Amino acid sequence: IAGITQAPTSQILAAGRRMTLRCTQDMRHNAMYWYRQDLGLGLRLIHYSNTAGTTGKGEVPDGYSVSRANTDDFPLTLASAVPSQTSVYFCASSDSGASTQYFGPGTRLTVL
Amino acid sequence: AQSVTQLGSHVSVSEGALVLLRCNYSSSVPPYLFWYVQYPNQGLQLLLKYTTGATLVKGINGFEAEFKKSETSFHLTKPSAHMSDAAEYFCAVSPARAGGYNKLIFGAGTRLAVHP
């Protein structure tokens, strides 16, 4: 069982470029989340999805979009990357009946 | 609004010494409380959580935490530190609700260093 996989592991991106971070889970969890981790700020929620077909905004959604076409996949898209989006991005999932979130290994993104 | 404060961004202990990582929260309703650990270049791993019931919660790797409602605290402890405990630790809070999505609010993290 892989749990949650994220791709790519790391990426260097020119400002203004479009980028999609991929996240796949094999636990059949209904809820999925995207966080960014920045030094001194902990993890902040970008977007979430309660179930396939629905999404919602978290604490820092500006500049990001998500989609949830099926249960397993929850891609995060940066339409036009800016340097302030340099961060480590974590995808997580949880069962709808539980509060524990399980995290992927992260994607380190650098926007120049 | 809920928030989490972790006192001390860096904590350093000697191997075999007591580990104490502090976490205070603010919440208008009784929350769920979590401690996660992050080893270098890895994702977050759940150490332990408090939902209801016994206020002293035991987790993996010998860690435990006690929920003190009167102090709005959920401090993490381990009686004897091991070199392998060196990592970053995050306290998080979530509204106590059944079903659906549970938003986690994280503290800024505490980096634990363990010296020989």
Short mmCIF file of C-alpha atoms in Angstrom, two decimals:
data_model
loop_
_atom_site.label_atom_id
_atom_site.label_comp_id
_atom_site.label_asym_id
_atom_site.label_seq_id
_atom_site.Cartn_x
_atom_site.Cartn_y
_atom_site.Cartn_z
CA ILE A 1 0.00 0.00 0.00
CA ALA A 2 1.60 3.26 -1.11
CA GLY A 3 -0.67 5.64 0.81
CA ILE A 4 -0.23 9.05 -0.77
CA THR A 5 2.12 9.75 -3.64
CA GLN A 6 3.11 13.19 -4.89
CA ALA A 7 4.87 14.23 -8.07
CA PRO A 8 7.24 15.73 -8.84
CA THR A 9 9.53 15.42 -5.82
CA SER A 10 11.03 18.80 -6.60
CA GLN A 11 10.78 21.38 -9.34
CA ILE A 12 12.42 24.65 -10.32
CA LEU A 13 10.05 26.86 -12.25
CA ALA A 14 10.32 30.19 -14.01
CA ALA A 15 7.95 32.89 -12.84
CA GLY A 16 4.86 33.13 -15.01
CA ARG A 17 4.83 29.46 -15.94
CA ARG A 18 1.93 27.12 -15.25
CA MET A 19 2.56 24.14 -13.00
CA THR A 20 0.46 21.24 -11.76
CA LEU A 21 1.42 19.28 -8.68
CA ARG A 22 0.01 15.79 -8.64
CA CYS A 23 -1.38 13.88 -5.66
CA THR A 24 -2.80 10.36 -5.64
CA GLN A 25 -4.05 8.29 -2.72
CA ASP A 26 -4.96 4.63 -2.63
CA MET A 27 -6.76 4.58 0.73
CA ARG A 28 -10.19 5.48 -0.70
CA HIS A 29 -10.36 8.49 1.61
CA ASN A 30 -13.14 10.93 0.86
CA ALA A 31 -11.37 14.09 2.01
CA MET A 32 -8.15 15.49 0.55
CA TYR A 33 -6.10 18.60 1.29
CA TRP A 34 -3.26 20.71 0.00
CA TYR A 35 -0.93 22.53 2.40
CA ARG A 36 2.12 24.67 1.94
CA GLN A 37 4.92 24.62 4.49
CA ASP A 38 7.04 27.71 5.06
CA LEU A 39 9.72 28.24 7.67
CA GLY A 40 8.30 29.69 10.87
CA LEU A 41 4.71 29.42 9.67
CA GLY A 42 4.04 25.70 9.94
CA LEU A 43 1.58 24.27 7.44
CA ARG A 44 -1.21 26.35 5.97
CA LEU A 45 -4.20 24.96 4.14
CA ILE A 46 -4.53 26.00 0.50
CA HIS A 47 -7.57 24.05 -0.72
CA TYR A 48 -9.51 21.00 0.37
CA SER A 49 -12.08 18.58 -0.97
CA ASN A 50 -14.72 16.80 1.10
CA THR A 51 -15.51 14.30 -1.63
CA ALA A 52 -15.11 13.80 -5.35
CA GLY A 53 -16.68 16.65 -7.28
CA THR A 54 -16.45 19.24 -4.49
CA THR A 55 -13.67 21.60 -3.45
CA GLY A 56 -13.25 24.45 -1.00
CA LYS A 57 -10.85 27.25 -0.18
CA GLY A 58 -8.50 27.08 2.75
CA GLU A 59 -6.44 29.75 4.46
CA VAL A 60 -4.19 30.74 1.52
CA PRO A 61 -6.01 29.90 -1.76
CA ASP A 62 -4.96 32.86 -3.94
CA GLY A 63 -2.96 31.85 -7.01
CA TYR A 64 -3.92 28.18 -6.71
CA SER A 65 -6.71 26.02 -8.10
CA VAL A 66 -7.70 22.40 -7.55
CA SER A 67 -9.99 19.81 -9.06
CA ARG A 68 -11.39 16.52 -7.77
CA ALA A 69 -12.61 14.46 -10.70
CA ASN A 70 -12.39 11.19 -8.77
CA THR A 71 -11.69 9.89 -5.27
CA ASP A 72 -8.01 9.15 -5.76
CA ASP A 73 -6.58 12.24 -7.45
CA PHE A 74 -6.36 15.84 -6.26
CA PRO A 75 -4.07 17.97 -8.46
CA LEU A 76 -3.00 21.48 -7.46
CA THR A 77 -2.41 24.01 -10.25
CA LEU A 78 -0.46 27.25 -10.18
CA ALA A 79 -1.79 29.15 -13.21
CA SER A 80 1.04 31.69 -13.30
CA ALA A 81 3.73 31.00 -10.73
CA VAL A 82 5.27 33.80 -8.64
CA PRO A 83 8.37 33.68 -6.41
CA SER A 84 6.23 33.87 -3.24
CA GLN A 85 4.89 30.44 -4.14
CA THR A 86 8.30 28.95 -3.47
CA SER A 87 7.51 26.43 -0.76
CA VAL A 88 7.14 22.78 0.12
CA TYR A 89 3.71 21.47 -0.78
CA PHE A 90 2.06 18.59 1.03
CA CYS A 91 -1.00 16.66 0.02
CA ALA A 92 -3.02 14.88 2.71
CA SER A 93 -6.14 12.76 2.97
CA SER A 94 -8.55 11.61 5.65
CA ASP A 95 -11.50 9.32 5.92
CA SER A 96 -14.75 11.22 6.24
CA GLY A 97 -15.50 9.55 9.54
CA ALA A 98 -12.14 10.28 11.18
CA SER A 99 -10.04 13.30 12.00
CA THR A 100 -6.56 11.96 11.33
CA GLN A 101 -4.93 13.27 8.17
CA TYR A 102 -2.28 11.25 6.36
CA PHE A 103 0.41 13.13 4.48
CA GLY A 104 2.34 12.56 1.31
CA PRO A 105 6.13 13.04 1.06
CA GLY A 106 5.86 16.57 -0.33
CA THR A 107 6.92 18.54 -3.41
CA ARG A 108 9.63 21.15 -3.10
CA LEU A 109 8.87 23.97 -5.53
CA THR A 110 11.19 26.86 -6.33
CA VAL A 111 9.91 29.73 -8.45
CA LEU A 112 12.59 31.99 -9.87
CA ALA B 1 -11.14 31.32 15.53
CA GLN B 2 -8.81 28.52 16.44
CA SER B 3 -5.08 28.98 16.80
CA VAL B 4 -2.08 27.03 18.01
CA THR B 5 1.03 28.36 19.73
CA GLN B 6 4.15 26.27 20.11
CA LEU B 7 6.54 27.78 22.63
CA GLY B 8 10.11 27.56 21.39
CA SER B 9 10.98 27.14 17.75
CA HIS B 10 14.10 25.20 18.74
CA VAL B 11 14.61 22.84 21.68
CA SER B 12 17.88 21.09 22.44
CA VAL B 13 18.27 18.20 24.88
CA SER B 14 20.90 15.65 25.75
CA GLU B 15 20.40 12.01 24.91
CA GLY B 16 18.54 10.38 27.81
CA ALA B 17 17.06 13.64 29.06
CA LEU B 18 13.39 14.53 29.32
CA VAL B 19 11.77 15.95 26.21
CA LEU B 20 9.07 18.61 26.73
CA LEU B 21 7.54 20.39 23.76
CA ARG B 22 4.87 22.92 24.60
CA CYS B 23 1.62 23.55 22.78
CA ASN B 24 -1.24 25.88 23.71
CA TYR B 25 -4.38 26.33 21.70
CA SER B 26 -7.37 28.59 21.53
CA SER B 27 -10.72 27.21 20.50
CA SER B 28 -14.32 28.12 21.10
CA VAL B 29 -15.35 24.46 21.19
CA PRO B 30 -13.60 21.38 22.59
CA PRO B 31 -11.16 20.48 19.86
CA TYR B 32 -9.37 17.44 18.59
CA LEU B 33 -5.64 17.79 19.22
CA PHE B 34 -2.72 16.26 17.37
CA TRP B 35 1.04 15.99 17.40
CA TYR B 36 2.81 15.23 14.13
CA VAL B 37 6.51 14.60 13.57
CA GLN B 38 8.47 15.44 10.44
CA TYR B 39 11.85 13.87 9.81
CA PRO B 40 14.19 15.61 7.36
CA ASN B 41 12.92 15.62 3.78
CA GLN B 42 9.84 13.61 4.67
CA GLY B 43 6.14 14.19 5.11
CA LEU B 44 4.33 14.47 8.42
CA GLN B 45 3.65 11.37 10.50
CA LEU B 46 1.03 11.21 13.24
CA LEU B 47 2.54 10.79 16.72
CA LEU B 48 -0.66 10.85 18.75
CA LYS B 49 -4.06 12.48 18.98
CA TYR B 50 -6.67 13.39 21.53
CA THR B 51 -10.35 13.23 20.63
CA THR B 52 -12.35 12.28 23.72
CA GLY B 53 -11.91 10.22 26.87
CA ALA B 54 -8.65 9.83 28.76
CA THR B 55 -6.70 13.06 28.79
CA LEU B 56 -3.30 11.36 28.83
CA VAL B 57 -2.62 10.05 25.37
CA LYS B 58 0.18 7.68 24.47
CA GLY B 59 1.68 7.69 21.02
CA ILE B 60 4.40 6.05 19.02
CA ASN B 61 8.10 6.02 19.89
CA GLY B 62 7.46 6.52 23.62
CA PHE B 63 5.84 9.94 23.33
CA GLU B 64 2.79 11.01 25.25
CA ALA B 65 0.74 14.16 25.69
CA GLU B 66 -1.79 15.37 28.21
CA PHE B 67 -4.84 17.43 27.37
CA LYS B 68 -5.41 20.06 30.06
CA LYS B 69 -8.60 21.93 29.31
CA SER B 70 -8.12 24.44 32.14
CA GLU B 71 -4.74 25.42 30.74
CA THR B 72 -5.71 24.98 27.07
CA SER B 73 -2.53 22.98 26.67
CA PHE B 74 -1.44 19.76 24.99
CA HIS B 75 2.26 19.45 25.79
CA LEU B 76 4.28 16.57 24.33
CA THR B 77 6.71 14.64 26.52
CA LYS B 78 9.10 11.72 26.38
CA PRO B 79 10.98 10.57 29.49
CA SER B 80 14.27 9.81 27.75
CA ALA B 81 15.38 11.34 24.47
CA HIS B 82 17.00 9.26 21.77
CA MET B 83 19.15 10.51 18.93
CA SER B 84 16.52 9.30 16.48
CA ASP B 85 13.99 11.73 18.01
CA ALA B 86 15.69 14.67 16.30
CA ALA B 87 13.02 16.08 14.01
CA GLU B 88 10.47 18.85 13.72
CA TYR B 89 7.29 18.50 15.74
CA PHE B 90 3.97 20.11 14.94
CA CYS B 91 0.98 20.56 17.20
CA ALA B 92 -2.38 20.89 15.44
CA VAL B 93 -6.00 21.48 16.40
CA SER B 94 -9.23 20.62 14.64
CA PRO B 95 -12.87 21.30 15.53
CA ALA B 96 -14.49 18.25 17.04
CA ARG B 97 -17.00 17.14 14.47
CA ALA B 98 -18.17 13.86 13.03
CA GLY B 99 -17.85 13.20 9.33
CA GLY B 100 -16.79 15.44 6.49
CA TYR B 101 -13.66 17.44 6.23
CA ASN B 102 -11.74 18.41 9.34
CA LYS B 103 -9.62 21.50 8.99
CA LEU B 104 -6.29 21.23 10.78
CA ILE B 105 -4.71 24.37 12.20
CA PHE B 106 -0.98 23.88 12.72
CA GLY B 107 1.46 25.53 15.04
CA ALA B 108 4.70 26.91 13.62
CA GLY B 109 6.63 23.84 14.68
CA THR B 110 9.44 23.05 17.13
CA ARG B 111 12.71 21.65 15.94
CA LEU B 112 14.13 19.16 18.43
CA ALA B 113 17.88 18.57 18.53
CA VAL B 114 19.32 15.70 20.57
CA HIS B 115 22.96 15.83 21.59
CA PRO B 116 25.13 12.88 22.69
#
